[in-house]
Tab-separated table of C-alpha atoms and ligand atoms in Angstrom:
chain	number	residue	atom	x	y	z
A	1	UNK	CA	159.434	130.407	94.291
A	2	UNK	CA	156.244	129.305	92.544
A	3	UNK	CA	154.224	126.422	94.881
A	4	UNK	CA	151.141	125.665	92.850
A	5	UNK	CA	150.298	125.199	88.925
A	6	UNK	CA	148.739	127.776	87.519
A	7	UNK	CA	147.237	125.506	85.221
A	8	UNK	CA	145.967	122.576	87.334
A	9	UNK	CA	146.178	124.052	90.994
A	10	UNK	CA	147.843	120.748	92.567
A	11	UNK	CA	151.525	121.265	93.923
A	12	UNK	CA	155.034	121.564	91.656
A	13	UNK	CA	158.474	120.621	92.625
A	14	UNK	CA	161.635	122.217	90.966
A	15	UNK	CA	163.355	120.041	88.767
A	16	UNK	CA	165.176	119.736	86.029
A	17	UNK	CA	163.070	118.935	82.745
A	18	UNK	CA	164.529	116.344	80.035
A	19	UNK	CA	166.524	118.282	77.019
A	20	UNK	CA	166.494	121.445	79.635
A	21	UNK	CA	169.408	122.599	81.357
A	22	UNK	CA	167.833	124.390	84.598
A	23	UNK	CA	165.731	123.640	87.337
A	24	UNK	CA	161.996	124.918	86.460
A	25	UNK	CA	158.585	124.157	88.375
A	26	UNK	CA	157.079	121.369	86.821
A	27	UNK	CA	153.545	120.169	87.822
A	28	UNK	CA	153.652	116.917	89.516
A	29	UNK	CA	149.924	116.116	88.687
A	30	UNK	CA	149.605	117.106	85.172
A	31	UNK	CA	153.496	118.122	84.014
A	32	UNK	CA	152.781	121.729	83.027
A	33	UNK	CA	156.618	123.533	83.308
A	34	UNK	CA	156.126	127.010	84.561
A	35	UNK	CA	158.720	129.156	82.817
A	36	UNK	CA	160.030	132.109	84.839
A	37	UNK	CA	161.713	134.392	82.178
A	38	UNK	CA	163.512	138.470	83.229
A	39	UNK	CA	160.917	141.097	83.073
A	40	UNK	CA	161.260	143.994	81.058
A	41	UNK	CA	161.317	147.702	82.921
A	42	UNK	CA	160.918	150.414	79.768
A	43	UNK	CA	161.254	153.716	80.455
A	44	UNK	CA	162.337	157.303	78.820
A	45	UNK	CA	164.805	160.618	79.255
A	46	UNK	CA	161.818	163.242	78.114
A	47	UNK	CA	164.016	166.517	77.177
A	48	UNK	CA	162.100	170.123	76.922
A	49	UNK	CA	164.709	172.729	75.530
A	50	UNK	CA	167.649	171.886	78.008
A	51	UNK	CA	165.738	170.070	81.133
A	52	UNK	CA	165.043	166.533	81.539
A	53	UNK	CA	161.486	165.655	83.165
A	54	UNK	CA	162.222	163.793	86.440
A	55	UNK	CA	159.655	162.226	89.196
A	56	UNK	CA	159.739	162.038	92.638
A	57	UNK	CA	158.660	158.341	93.539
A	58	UNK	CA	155.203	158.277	95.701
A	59	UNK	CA	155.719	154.216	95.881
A	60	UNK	CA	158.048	151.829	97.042
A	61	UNK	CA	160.650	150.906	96.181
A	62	UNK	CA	162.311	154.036	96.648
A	63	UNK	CA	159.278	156.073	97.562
A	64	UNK	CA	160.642	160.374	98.094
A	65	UNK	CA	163.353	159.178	95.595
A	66	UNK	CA	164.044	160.820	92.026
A	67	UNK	CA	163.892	158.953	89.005
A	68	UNK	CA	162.820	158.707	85.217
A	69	UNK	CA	159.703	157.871	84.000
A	70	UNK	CA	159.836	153.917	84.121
A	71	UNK	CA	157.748	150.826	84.461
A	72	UNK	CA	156.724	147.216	83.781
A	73	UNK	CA	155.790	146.762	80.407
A	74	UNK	CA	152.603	145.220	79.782
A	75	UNK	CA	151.615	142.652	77.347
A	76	UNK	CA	150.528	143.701	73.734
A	77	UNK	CA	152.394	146.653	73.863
A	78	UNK	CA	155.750	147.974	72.259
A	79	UNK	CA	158.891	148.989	74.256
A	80	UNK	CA	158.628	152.444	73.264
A	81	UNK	CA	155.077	152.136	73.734
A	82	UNK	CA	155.105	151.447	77.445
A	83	UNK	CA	157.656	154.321	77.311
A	84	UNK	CA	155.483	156.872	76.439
A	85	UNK	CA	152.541	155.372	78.881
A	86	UNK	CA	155.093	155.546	81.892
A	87	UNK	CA	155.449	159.233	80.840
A	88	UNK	CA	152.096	159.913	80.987
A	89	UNK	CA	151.225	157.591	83.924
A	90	UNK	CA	153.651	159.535	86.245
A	91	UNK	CA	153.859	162.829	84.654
A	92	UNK	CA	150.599	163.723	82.925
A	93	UNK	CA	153.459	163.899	80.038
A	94	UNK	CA	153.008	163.590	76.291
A	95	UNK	CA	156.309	162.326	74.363
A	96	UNK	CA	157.358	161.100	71.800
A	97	UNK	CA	159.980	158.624	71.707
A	98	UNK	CA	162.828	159.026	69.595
A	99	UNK	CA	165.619	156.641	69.808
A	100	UNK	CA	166.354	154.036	72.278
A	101	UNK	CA	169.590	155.305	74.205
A	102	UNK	CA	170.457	152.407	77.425
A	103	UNK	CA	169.797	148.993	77.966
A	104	UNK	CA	170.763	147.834	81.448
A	105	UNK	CA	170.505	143.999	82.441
A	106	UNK	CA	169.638	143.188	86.021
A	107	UNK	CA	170.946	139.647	86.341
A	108	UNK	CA	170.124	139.283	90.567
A	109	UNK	CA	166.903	140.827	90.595
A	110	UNK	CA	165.900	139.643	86.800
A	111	UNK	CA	165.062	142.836	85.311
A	112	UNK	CA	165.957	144.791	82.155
A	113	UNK	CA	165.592	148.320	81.752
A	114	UNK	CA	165.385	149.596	78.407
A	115	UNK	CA	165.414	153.856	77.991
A	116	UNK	CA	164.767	156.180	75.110
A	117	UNK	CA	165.158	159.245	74.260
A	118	UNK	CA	161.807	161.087	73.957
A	119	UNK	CA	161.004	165.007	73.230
A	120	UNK	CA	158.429	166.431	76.056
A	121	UNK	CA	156.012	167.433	73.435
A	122	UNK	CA	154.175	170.074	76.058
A	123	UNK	CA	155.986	171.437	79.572
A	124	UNK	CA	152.798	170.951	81.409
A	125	UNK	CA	152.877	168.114	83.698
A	126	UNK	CA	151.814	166.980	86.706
A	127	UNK	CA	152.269	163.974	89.062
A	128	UNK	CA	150.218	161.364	88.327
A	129	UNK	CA	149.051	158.703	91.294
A	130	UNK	CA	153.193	157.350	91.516
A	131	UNK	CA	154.583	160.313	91.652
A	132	UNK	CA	154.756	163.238	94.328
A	133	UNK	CA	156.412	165.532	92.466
A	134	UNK	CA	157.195	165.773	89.082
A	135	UNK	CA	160.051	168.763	87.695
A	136	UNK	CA	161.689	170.043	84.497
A	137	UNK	CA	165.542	169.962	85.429
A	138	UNK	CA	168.201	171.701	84.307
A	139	UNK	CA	171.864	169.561	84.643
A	140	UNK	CA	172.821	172.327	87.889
A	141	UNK	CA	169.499	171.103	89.313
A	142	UNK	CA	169.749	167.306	88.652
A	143	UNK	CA	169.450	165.938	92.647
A	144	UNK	CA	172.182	163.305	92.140
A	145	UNK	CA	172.202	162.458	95.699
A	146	UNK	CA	168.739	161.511	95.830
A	147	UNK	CA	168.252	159.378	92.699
A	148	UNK	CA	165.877	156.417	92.950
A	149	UNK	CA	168.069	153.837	91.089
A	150	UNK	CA	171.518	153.090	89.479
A	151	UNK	CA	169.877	152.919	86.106
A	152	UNK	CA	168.721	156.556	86.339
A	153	UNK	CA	172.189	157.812	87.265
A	154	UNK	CA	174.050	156.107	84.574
A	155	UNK	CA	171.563	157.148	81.894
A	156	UNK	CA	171.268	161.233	82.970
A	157	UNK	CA	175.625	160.735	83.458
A	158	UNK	CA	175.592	159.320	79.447
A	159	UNK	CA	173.029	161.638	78.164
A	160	UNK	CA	175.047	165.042	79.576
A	161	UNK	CA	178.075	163.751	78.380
A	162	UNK	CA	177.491	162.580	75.129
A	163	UNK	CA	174.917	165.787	75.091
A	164	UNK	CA	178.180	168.018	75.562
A	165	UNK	CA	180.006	165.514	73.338
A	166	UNK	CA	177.309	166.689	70.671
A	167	UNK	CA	176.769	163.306	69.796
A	168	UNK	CA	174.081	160.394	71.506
A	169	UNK	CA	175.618	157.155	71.844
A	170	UNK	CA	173.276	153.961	72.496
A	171	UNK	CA	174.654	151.986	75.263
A	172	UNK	CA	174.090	148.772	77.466
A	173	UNK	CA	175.375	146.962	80.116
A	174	UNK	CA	175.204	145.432	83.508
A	175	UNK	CA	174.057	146.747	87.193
A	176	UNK	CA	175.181	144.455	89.959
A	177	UNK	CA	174.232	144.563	93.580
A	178	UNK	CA	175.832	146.914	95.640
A	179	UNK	CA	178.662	145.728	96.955
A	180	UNK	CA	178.679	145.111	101.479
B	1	ZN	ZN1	149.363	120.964	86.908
């Protein structure tokens, strides 16, 4: 919940603006409306020959957890963009991004993750500061029990299929909480 405006400093209450439909921050001193939109997570499958590039995470959440090169995109920068940055932020890795292959929404924690495909243009890498480990997998080697997030388990189970398919299908869809 946001307490103060960021543009006048006094205190905002959540209300409901006129010609708006839901409740937003809105400055009681100077009537500034602090939108609170989804932020975007963008993030890439990097194939060398056969294996995938995967990271073990050094940081919470998830820290000793495997996952795919992924992060917060910043602003003035494409989607595939931050792709390739996460790459080389975590993996020392140089890519290039190819096509964009899953789009996951996050409706309860207001996050979407969009991954691409990307070719590891060089197999040396090495973990950068969120990573402890970073490791070309085969699909035998792929440490399914240990993966940081449901997004990197759906994408890897899409990308062996449809790579035994012989055809790459872009797909999307939802990941809810799990279920108590
Ligand atoms: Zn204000």
């Amino acid at each position: 919940m946001i307490k103060f405006c960021n543009s006048c400093g006094a205190a905002v209450a959540y209300r409901i603006p006129e010609g708006d439909s839901l409740e937003r921050a809105v400055c009681a001193a100077c009537g500034h409306i602090q939108y609170q939109n989804p932020k975007i997570v963008v993030g890439c499958l990097p194939v060398y020959g056969d294996r995938i590039l995967m990271c073990k995470r050094a940081i919470e959440p998830r820290y000793g957890l495997w996952t795919l090169p992924a992060g917060f995109m910043e602003n003035h920068e494409s989607a595939p963009e931050g792709a390739a940055r996460e790459a080389m932020e975590e993996a020392n890795a140089r890519v290039e991004i190819e096509y964009l292959y899953t789009v996951y929404s996050i409706p309860h924690i207001s996050q979407v993750y969009m991954m691409f495909r990307a070719r590891l243009l060089d197999p040396d890498v090495s973990p950068g500061v969120e990573s402890l480990e970073v490791k070309l997998v085969a699909e035998a080697e792929i440490p399914w029990d240990q993966l940081a997030f449901a997004m990197v388990k759906r994408t890897l189970e899409h990308f062996l299929a449809d790579r035994r398919a012989g055809v790459f299908v872009p797909r999307f869809g939802d990941i809810r909480p799990p279920q108590r």
